[in-house]
Coordinates of C-alpha atoms in Angstrom, one line a residue:
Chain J
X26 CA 11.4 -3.6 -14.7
X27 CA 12.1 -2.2 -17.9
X28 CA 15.2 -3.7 -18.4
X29 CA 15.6 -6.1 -20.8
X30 CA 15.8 -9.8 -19.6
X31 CA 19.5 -11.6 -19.8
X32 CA 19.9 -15.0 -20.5
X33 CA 22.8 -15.8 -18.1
X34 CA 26.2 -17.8 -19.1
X35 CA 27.5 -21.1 -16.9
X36 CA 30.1 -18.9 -15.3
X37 CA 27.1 -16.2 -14.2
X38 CA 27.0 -15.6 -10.4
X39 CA 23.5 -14.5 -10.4
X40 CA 22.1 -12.8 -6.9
X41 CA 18.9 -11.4 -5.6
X42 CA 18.7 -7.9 -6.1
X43 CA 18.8 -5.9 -2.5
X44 CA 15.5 -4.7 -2.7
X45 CA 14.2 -7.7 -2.8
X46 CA 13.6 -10.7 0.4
X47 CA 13.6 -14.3 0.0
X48 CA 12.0 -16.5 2.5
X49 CA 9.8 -19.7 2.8
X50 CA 6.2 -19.2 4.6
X51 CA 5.1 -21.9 6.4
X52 CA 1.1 -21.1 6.1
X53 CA 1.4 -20.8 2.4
X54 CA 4.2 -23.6 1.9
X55 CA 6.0 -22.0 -0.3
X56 CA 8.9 -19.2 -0.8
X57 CA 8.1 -15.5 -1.7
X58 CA 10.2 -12.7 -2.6
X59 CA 9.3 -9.7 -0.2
X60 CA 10.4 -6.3 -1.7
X61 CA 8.7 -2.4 -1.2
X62 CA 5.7 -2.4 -2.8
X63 CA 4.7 -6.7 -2.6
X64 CA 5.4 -10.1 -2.9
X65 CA 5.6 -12.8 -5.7
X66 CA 4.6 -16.4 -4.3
X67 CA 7.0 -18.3 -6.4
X68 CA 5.9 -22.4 -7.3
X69 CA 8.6 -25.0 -6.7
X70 CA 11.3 -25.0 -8.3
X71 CA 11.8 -21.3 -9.0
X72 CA 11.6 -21.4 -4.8
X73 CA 14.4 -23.9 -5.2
X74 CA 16.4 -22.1 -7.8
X75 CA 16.3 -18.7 -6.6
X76 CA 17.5 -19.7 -3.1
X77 CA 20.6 -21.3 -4.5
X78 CA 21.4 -17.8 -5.9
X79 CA 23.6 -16.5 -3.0
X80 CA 25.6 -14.3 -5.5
X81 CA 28.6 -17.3 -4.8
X82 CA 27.4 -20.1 -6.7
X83 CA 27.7 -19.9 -10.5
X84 CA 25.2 -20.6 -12.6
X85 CA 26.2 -24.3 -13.4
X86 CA 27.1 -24.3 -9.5
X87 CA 23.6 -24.2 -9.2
X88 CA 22.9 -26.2 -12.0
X89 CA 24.7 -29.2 -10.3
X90 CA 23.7 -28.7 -7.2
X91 CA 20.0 -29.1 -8.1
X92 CA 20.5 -31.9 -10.2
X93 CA 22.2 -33.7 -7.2
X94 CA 19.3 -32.8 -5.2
X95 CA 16.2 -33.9 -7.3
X96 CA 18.5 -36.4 -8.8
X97 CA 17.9 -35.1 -12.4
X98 CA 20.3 -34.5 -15.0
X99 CA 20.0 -31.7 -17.7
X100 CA 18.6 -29.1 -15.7
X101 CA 21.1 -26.3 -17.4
X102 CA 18.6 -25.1 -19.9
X103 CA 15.2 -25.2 -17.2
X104 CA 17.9 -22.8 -15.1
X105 CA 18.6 -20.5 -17.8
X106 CA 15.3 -20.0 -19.1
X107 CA 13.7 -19.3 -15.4
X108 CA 17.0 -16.7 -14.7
X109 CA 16.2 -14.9 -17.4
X110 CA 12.9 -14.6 -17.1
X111 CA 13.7 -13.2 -12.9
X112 CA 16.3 -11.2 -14.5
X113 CA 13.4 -9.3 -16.4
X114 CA 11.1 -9.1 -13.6
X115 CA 14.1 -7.4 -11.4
X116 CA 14.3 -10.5 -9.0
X117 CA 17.8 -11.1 -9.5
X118 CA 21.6 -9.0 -10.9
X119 CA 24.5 -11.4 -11.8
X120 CA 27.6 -10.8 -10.5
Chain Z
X10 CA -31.0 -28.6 5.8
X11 CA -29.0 -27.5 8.7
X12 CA -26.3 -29.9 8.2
X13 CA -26.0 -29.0 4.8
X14 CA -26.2 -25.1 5.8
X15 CA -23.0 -25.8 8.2
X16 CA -21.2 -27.8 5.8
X17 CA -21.6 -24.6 3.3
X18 CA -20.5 -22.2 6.2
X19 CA -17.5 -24.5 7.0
X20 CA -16.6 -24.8 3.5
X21 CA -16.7 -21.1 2.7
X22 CA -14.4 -20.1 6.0
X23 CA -12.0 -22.8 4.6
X24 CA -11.8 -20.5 1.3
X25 CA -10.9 -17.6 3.2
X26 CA -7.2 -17.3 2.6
X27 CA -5.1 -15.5 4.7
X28 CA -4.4 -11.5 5.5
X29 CA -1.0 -11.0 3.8
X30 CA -0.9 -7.3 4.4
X31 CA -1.3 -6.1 7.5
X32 CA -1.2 -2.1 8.7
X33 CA -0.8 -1.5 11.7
X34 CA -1.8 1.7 12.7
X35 CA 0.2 3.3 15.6
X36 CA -1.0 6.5 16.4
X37 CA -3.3 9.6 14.6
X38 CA -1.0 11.8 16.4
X39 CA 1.0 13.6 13.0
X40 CA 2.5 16.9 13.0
X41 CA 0.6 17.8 9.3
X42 CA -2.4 18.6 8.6
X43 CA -2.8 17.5 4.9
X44 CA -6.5 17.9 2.8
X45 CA -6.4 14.3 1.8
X46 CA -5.3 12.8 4.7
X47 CA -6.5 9.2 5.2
X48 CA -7.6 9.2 8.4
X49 CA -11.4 8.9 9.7
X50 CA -12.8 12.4 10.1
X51 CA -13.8 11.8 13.8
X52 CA -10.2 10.5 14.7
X53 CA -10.4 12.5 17.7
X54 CA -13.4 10.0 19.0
X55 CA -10.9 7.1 18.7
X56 CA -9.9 5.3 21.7
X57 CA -7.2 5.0 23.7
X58 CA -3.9 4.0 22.0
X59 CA -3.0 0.1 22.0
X60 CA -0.3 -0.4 24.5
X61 CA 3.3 -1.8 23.5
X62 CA 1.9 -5.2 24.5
X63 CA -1.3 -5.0 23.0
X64 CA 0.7 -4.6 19.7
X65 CA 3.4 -7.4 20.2
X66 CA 0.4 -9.6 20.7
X67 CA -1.6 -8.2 17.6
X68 CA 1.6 -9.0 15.7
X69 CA 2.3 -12.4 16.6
X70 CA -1.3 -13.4 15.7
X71 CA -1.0 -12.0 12.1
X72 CA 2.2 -13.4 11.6
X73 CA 0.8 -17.2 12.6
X74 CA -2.3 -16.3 9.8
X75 CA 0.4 -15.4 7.3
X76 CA 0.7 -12.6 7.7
X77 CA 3.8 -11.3 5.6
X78 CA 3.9 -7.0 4.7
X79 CA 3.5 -5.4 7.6
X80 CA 3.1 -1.5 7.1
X81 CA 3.9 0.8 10.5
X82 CA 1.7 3.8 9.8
X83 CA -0.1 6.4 11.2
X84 CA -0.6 9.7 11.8
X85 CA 3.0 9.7 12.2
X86 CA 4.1 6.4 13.4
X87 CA 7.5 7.7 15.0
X88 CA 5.2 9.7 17.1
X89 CA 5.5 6.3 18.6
X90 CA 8.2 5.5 21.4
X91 CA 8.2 2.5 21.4
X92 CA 8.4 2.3 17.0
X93 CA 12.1 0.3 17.5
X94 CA 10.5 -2.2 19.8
X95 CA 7.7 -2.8 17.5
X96 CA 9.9 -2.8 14.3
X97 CA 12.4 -5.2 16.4
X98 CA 9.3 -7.6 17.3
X99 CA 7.9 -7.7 13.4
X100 CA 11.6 -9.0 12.4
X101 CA 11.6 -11.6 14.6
X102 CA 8.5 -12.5 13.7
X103 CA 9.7 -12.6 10.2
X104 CA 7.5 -9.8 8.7
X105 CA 8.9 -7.7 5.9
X106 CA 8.3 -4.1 7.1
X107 CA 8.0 -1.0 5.8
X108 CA 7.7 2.2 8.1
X109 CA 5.3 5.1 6.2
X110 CA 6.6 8.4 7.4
X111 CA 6.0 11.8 6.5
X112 CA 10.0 12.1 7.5
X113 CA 9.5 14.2 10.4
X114 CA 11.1 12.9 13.4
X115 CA 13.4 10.7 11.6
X116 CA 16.7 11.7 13.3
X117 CA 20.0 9.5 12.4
X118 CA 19.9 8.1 15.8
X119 CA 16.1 7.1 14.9
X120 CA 17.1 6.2 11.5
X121 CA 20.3 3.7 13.1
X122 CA 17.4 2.4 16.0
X123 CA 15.1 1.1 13.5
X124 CA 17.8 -0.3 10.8
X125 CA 19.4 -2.1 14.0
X126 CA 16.2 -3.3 14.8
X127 CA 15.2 -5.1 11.3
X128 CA 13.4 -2.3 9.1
X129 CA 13.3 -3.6 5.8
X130 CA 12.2 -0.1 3.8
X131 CA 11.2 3.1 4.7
X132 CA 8.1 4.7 2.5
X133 CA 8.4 8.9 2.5
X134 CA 5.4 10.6 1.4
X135 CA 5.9 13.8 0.3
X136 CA 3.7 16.3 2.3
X137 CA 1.3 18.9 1.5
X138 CA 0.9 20.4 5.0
X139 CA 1.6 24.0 4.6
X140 CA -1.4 26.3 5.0
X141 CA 0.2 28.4 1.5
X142 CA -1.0 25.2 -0.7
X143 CA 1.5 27.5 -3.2
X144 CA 4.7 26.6 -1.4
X145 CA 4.1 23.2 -1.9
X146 CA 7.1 22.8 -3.7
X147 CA 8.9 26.1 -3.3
X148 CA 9.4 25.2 0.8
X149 CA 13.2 25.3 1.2
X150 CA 12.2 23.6 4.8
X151 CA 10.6 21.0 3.0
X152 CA 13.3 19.8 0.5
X153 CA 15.8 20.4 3.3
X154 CA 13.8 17.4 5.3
X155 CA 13.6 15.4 1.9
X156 CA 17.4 15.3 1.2
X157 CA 18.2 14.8 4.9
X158 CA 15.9 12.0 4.8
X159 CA 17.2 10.8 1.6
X160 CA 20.8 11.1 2.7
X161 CA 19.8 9.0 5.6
X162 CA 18.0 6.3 4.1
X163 CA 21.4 6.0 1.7
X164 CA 24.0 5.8 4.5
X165 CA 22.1 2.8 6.2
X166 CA 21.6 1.2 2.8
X167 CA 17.6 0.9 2.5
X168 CA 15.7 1.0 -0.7
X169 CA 14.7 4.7 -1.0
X170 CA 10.4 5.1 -2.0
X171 CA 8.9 8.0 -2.1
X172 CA 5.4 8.6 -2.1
X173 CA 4.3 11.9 -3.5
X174 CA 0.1 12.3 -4.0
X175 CA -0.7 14.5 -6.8
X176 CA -4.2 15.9 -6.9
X177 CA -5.0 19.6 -8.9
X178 CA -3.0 22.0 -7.1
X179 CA 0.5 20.2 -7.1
X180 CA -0.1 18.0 -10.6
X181 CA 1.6 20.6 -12.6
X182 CA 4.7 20.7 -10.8
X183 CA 5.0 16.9 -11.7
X184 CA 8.1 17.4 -14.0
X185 CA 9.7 19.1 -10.8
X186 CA 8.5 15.9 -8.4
X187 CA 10.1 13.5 -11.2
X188 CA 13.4 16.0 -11.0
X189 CA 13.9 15.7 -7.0
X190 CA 13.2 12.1 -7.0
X191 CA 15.6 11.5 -10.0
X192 CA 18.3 14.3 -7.7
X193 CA 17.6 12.4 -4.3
X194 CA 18.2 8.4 -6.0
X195 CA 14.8 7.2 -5.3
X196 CA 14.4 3.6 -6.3
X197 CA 10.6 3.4 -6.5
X198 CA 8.7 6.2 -7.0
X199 CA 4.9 6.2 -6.2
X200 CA 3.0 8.7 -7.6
X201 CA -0.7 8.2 -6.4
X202 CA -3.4 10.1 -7.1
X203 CA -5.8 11.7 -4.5
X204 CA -8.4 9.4 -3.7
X205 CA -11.7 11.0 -2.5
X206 CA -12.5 9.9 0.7
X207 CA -12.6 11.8 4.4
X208 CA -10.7 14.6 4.4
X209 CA -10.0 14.4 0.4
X210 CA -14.0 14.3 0.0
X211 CA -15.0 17.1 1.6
X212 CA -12.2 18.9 -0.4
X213 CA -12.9 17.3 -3.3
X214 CA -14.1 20.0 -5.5
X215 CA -10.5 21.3 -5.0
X216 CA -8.7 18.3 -5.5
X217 CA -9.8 17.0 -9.1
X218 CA -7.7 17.4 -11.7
X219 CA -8.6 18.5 -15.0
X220 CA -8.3 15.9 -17.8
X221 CA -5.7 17.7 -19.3
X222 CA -3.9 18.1 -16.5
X223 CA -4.2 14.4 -16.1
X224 CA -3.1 13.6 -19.7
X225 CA 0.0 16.3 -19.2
X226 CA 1.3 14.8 -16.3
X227 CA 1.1 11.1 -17.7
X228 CA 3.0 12.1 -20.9
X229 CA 5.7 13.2 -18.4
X230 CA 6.1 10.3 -16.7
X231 CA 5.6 8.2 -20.1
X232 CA 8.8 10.6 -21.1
X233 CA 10.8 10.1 -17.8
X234 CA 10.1 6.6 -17.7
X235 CA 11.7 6.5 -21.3
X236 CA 14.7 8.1 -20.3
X237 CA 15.9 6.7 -16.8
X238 CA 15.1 3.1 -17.5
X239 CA 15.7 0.6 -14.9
X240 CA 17.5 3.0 -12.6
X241 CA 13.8 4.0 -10.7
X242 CA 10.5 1.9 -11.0
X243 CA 7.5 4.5 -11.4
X244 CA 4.2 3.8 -10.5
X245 CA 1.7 6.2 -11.5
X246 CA -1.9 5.3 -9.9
X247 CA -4.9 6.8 -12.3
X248 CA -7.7 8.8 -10.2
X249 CA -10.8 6.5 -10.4
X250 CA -13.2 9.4 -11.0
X251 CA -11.3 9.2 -14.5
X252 CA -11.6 5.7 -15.3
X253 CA -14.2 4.1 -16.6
X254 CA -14.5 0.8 -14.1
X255 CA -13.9 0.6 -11.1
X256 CA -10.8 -0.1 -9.4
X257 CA -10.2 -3.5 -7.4
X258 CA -9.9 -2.0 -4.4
X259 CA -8.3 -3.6 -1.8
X260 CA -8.8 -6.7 -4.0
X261 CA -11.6 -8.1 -2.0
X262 CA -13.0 -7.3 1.2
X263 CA -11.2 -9.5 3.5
X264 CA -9.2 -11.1 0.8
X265 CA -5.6 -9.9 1.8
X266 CA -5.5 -6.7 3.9
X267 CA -6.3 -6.3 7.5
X268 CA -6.4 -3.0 9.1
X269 CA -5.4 -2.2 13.4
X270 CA -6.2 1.5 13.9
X271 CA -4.5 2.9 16.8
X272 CA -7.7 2.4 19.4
X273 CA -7.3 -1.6 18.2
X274 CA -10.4 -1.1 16.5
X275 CA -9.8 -3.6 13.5
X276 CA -10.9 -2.8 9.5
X277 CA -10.6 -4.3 6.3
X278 CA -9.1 -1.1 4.7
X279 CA -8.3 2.4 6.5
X280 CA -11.4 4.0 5.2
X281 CA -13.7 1.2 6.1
X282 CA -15.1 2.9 9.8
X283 CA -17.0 5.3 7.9
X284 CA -19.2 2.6 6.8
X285 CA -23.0 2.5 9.4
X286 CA -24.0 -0.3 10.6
X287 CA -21.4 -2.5 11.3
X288 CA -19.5 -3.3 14.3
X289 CA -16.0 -3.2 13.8
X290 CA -14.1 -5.8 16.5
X291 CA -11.2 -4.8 18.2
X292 CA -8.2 -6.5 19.5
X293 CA -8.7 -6.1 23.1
X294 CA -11.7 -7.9 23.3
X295 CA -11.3 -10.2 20.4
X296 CA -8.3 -12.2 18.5
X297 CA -7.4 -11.6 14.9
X298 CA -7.5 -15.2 13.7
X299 CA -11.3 -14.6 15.0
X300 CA -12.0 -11.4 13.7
X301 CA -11.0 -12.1 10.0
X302 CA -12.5 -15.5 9.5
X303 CA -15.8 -15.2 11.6
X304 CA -16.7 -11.6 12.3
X305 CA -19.9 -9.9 11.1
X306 CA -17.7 -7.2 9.7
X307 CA -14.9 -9.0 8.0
X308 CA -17.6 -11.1 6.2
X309 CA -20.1 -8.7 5.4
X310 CA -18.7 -8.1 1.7
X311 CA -16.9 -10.9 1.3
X312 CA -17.3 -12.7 -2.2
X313 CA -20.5 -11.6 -3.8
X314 CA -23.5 -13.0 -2.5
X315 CA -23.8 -9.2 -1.1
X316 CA -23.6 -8.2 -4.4
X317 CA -27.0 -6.7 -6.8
X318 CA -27.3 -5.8 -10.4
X319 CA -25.1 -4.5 -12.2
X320 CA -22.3 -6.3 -10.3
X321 CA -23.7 -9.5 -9.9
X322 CA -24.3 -10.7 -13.2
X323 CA -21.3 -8.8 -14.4
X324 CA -18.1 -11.0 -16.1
X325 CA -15.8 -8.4 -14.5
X326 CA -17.3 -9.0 -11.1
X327 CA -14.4 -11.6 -10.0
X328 CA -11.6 -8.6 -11.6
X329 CA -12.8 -5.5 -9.6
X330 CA -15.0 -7.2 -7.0
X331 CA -17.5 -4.0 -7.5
X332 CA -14.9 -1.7 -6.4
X333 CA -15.2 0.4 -3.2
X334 CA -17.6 -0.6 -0.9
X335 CA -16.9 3.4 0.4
X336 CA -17.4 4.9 -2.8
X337 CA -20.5 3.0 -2.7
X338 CA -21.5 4.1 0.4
X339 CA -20.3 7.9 -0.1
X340 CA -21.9 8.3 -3.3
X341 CA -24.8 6.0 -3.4
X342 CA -25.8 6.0 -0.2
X343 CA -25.3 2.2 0.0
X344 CA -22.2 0.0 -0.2
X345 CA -23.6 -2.7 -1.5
X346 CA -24.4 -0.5 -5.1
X347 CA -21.9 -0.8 -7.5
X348 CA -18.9 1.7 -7.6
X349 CA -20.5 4.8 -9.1
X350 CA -16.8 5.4 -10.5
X351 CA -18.5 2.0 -12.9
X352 CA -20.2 3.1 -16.2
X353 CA -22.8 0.7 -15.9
X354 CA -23.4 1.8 -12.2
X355 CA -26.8 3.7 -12.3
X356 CA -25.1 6.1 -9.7
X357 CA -22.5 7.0 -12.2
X358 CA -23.3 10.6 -13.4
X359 CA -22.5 11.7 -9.7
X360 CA -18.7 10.7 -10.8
X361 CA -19.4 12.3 -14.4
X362 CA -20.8 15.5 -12.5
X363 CA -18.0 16.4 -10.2
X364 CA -15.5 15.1 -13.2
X365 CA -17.7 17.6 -15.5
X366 CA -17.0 20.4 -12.2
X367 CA -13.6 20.3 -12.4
X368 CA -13.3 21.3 -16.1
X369 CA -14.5 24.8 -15.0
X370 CA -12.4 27.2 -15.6
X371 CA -13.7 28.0 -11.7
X372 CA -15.2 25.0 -10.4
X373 CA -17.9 25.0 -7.9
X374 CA -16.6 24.7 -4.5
X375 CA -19.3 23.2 -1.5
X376 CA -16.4 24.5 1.2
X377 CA -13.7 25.9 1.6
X378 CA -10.2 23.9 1.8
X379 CA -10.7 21.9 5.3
X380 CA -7.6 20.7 7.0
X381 CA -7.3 17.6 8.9
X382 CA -6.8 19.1 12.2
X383 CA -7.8 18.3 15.8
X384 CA -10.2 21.4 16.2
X385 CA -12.1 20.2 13.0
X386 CA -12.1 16.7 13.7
X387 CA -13.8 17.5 17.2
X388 CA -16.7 19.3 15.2
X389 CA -17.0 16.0 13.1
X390 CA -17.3 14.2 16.4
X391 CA -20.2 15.8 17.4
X392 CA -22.2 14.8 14.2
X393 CA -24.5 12.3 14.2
X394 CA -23.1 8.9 12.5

């Protein structure tokens, strides 16, 4: 996209953008994002970031939740950094 | 030896990853009649049409490969009656789907059917199909069906793409396509330059734009691009006879694409029938887990031990996989060549040639403009392969 990438706030409700489909493929064990023209095969934990992005959970909503889950504390900046980074390729709009 | 032959074989079929994109073509039945059309010259040959079964089945075998895009195309796939069914199955399955339509057919009770049913996005080409090549543009009847179809595709919410091929008789009016798709609220834009195979080959000589026409029409998009921003993504595919390497087409034989024409004949891209000697499988005698890891055809160009010199000591040769292995075969005779479109290919004054033609102010023409229609097709029938 040729939008400039944003580096989201705490209180950012960030959500995947309507052209775009997340699910997890079992024969390539991972999650992709399914849109017109492809698909981006996402490693770990963007798979496990982007998922939490229901266009509900705020930024450190999702920060806290993953941190609970992997049991590993300061995540915040790791989050940021990867939202901005899908916020330039056009994954994701914050709310 | 033998056991150390196997152990090679096994270990290359465990490389083979799996077909991601899969087109499924329904029918060759289309109402146009365009000069580039993608379909095999002899389409009338094909076979009878795969039954609604017979594609259920094909579609559930993908999907347990991995299969993820699936691509409902044609001819025109709503010539189809059972397209809803199909569409409804490929959800299920958990495909993303995109139908490829030329619009015609695509009636708001079709349009409800198929959103209903799971469609994820709906690709419009843009068609060329009037006889008066002139009207491309001017045909009120035409832009009528483009903003109905537009209209439609807004009202059930799906990503709007349209798909416009440009080639030397329409790549003038490109600042009047970029205008209609900016009016209509097309999201992603594709504008894809005529490739030159079937029906585009034999009407190549009147299909290549100049290089000025070319460099016009990109400096247009560079300047629309510029000014709408993020509202429309724009893809603008270069002509290969204008590049200088090939492109990576289909990014490896049998690497991610797997083609079902609408006899269940099976291909690793749409064009790849034309190709002699090789026995394409079909789905009615063979299934597609089968047919893409251990059929003759599916690994006849896979990787490059097929390849020769230039390609096979090349450092790009893992990048563009020696480009078409069409190309090859329509230009030099032999798909295992390199892509003439290459500048190291030793075939690639035959691209610099008809290149070279279209700069005439009058190029040479070998036919006149031949239309993809039944009648003709029946004549290419008859031809020996």
């Amino acid at each position: 996209m040729t939008e400039s990438a944003r580096r989201p706030g705490r209180d950012s409700i960030p959500a995947i953008r309507r052209l775009f489909r997340m699910q997890w493929e079992e024969v390539q064990q991972k999650h992709v994002l399914l849109y017109p023209e492809g698909m981006v095969q996402l490693n770990q934990s963007a798979g496990e970031i982007l998922r939490r992005c229901d266009g509900k959970a705020s930024v450190a909503d999702i920060t806290a939740d993953l941190e609970r889950a992997f049991n590993h504390p300061g995540l915040e900046s790791d989050v940021m950094s990867f939202l901005e980074i899908a916020h330039g390729n056009g994954w994701i709009e914050y709310r | 030896m033998e056991t150390a032959g196997s152990n090679t074989a096994e270990a290359a079929r465990a490389a083979i990853r799996p077909p991601l994109w899969l087109l499924a073509e329904l029918t060759y039945k289309c109402p146009l009649h365009c000069v580039y059309c993608s379909n095999p010259l002899d389409y009338m040959a094909a076979g009878r049409e795969l039954s609604t079964a017979d594609w259920v089945r094909v579609l559930q075998e993908g999907r347990a490969m991995g299969s993820a895009q699936l691509g409902f195309s044609g001819g025109e796939p709503l010539m189809r009656d059972d397209l809803v069914e199909l569409v409804a199955e490929g959800r299920r399955l958990g495909y993303y789907s995109n139908l490829i339509t030329s619009g015609i057919g695509l009636t708001e009770a079709k349009i409800k059917g198929l959103k209903d049913a799971g469609l994820d996005h709906i690709q419009v080409s843009f068609q060329d199909s009037t006889r008066e090549l002139n009207d491309f543009l001017g045909s009120t009847r035409t832009f009528e069906l483009k903003q109905k179809v537009a209209r439609l595709c807004k009202a059930y919410d799906y990503p709007m793409v349209l798909n416009v091929v440009l080639h030397r008789l329409n790549i003038d009016h490109i600042e009047k396509i970029l205008e209609m798709a900016e009016d209509l609220g097309v999201e992603y834009l594709e504008l894809a330059n005529s490739q030159f195979y079937g029906w585009a080959y034999l009407n190549r000589d009147h299909l290549i734009p100049t290089r000025a026409q070319l460099t016009a029409a990109e400096a247009a998009v560079k300047r629309f691009r510029d000014r709408i921003g993020d509202r429309m993504r724009v893809y603008f595919v270069v002509p290969d006879y204008h590049a200088s390497r090939p492109k990576a087409c289909m990014n490896g034989w049998g690497a991610v694409f797997i083609t079902i024409t609408p006899d269940g004949t099976v291909l690793p891209c749409h064009e790849a029938k034309m190709l002699p000697g090789i026995s394409f499988p079909n789905v009615r005698e063979l299934g597609l887990r089968e047919i893409w890891h251990d059929s003759d055809a599916f690994n006849r160009y896979r990787g490059d031990g097929w390849m020769k010199d230039p390609c096979r000591s090349c450092a790009d040769k893992d990048k563009d996989f020696g480009g078409c292995r069409c190309q090859s075969y329509l230009l030099a005779g032999d798909a295992t060549e390199a892509d003439p479109v290459c500048e190291l290919s030793p075939h690639h004054h035959l691209v610099e040639a008809a290149v070279a033609n279209a700069e005439l102010a009058e190029p040479h023409k070998t036919r006149p403009l031949v239309f993809r229609l039944d009648q003709n097709s029946k004549e290419f029938c008859k031809l020996p392969r």
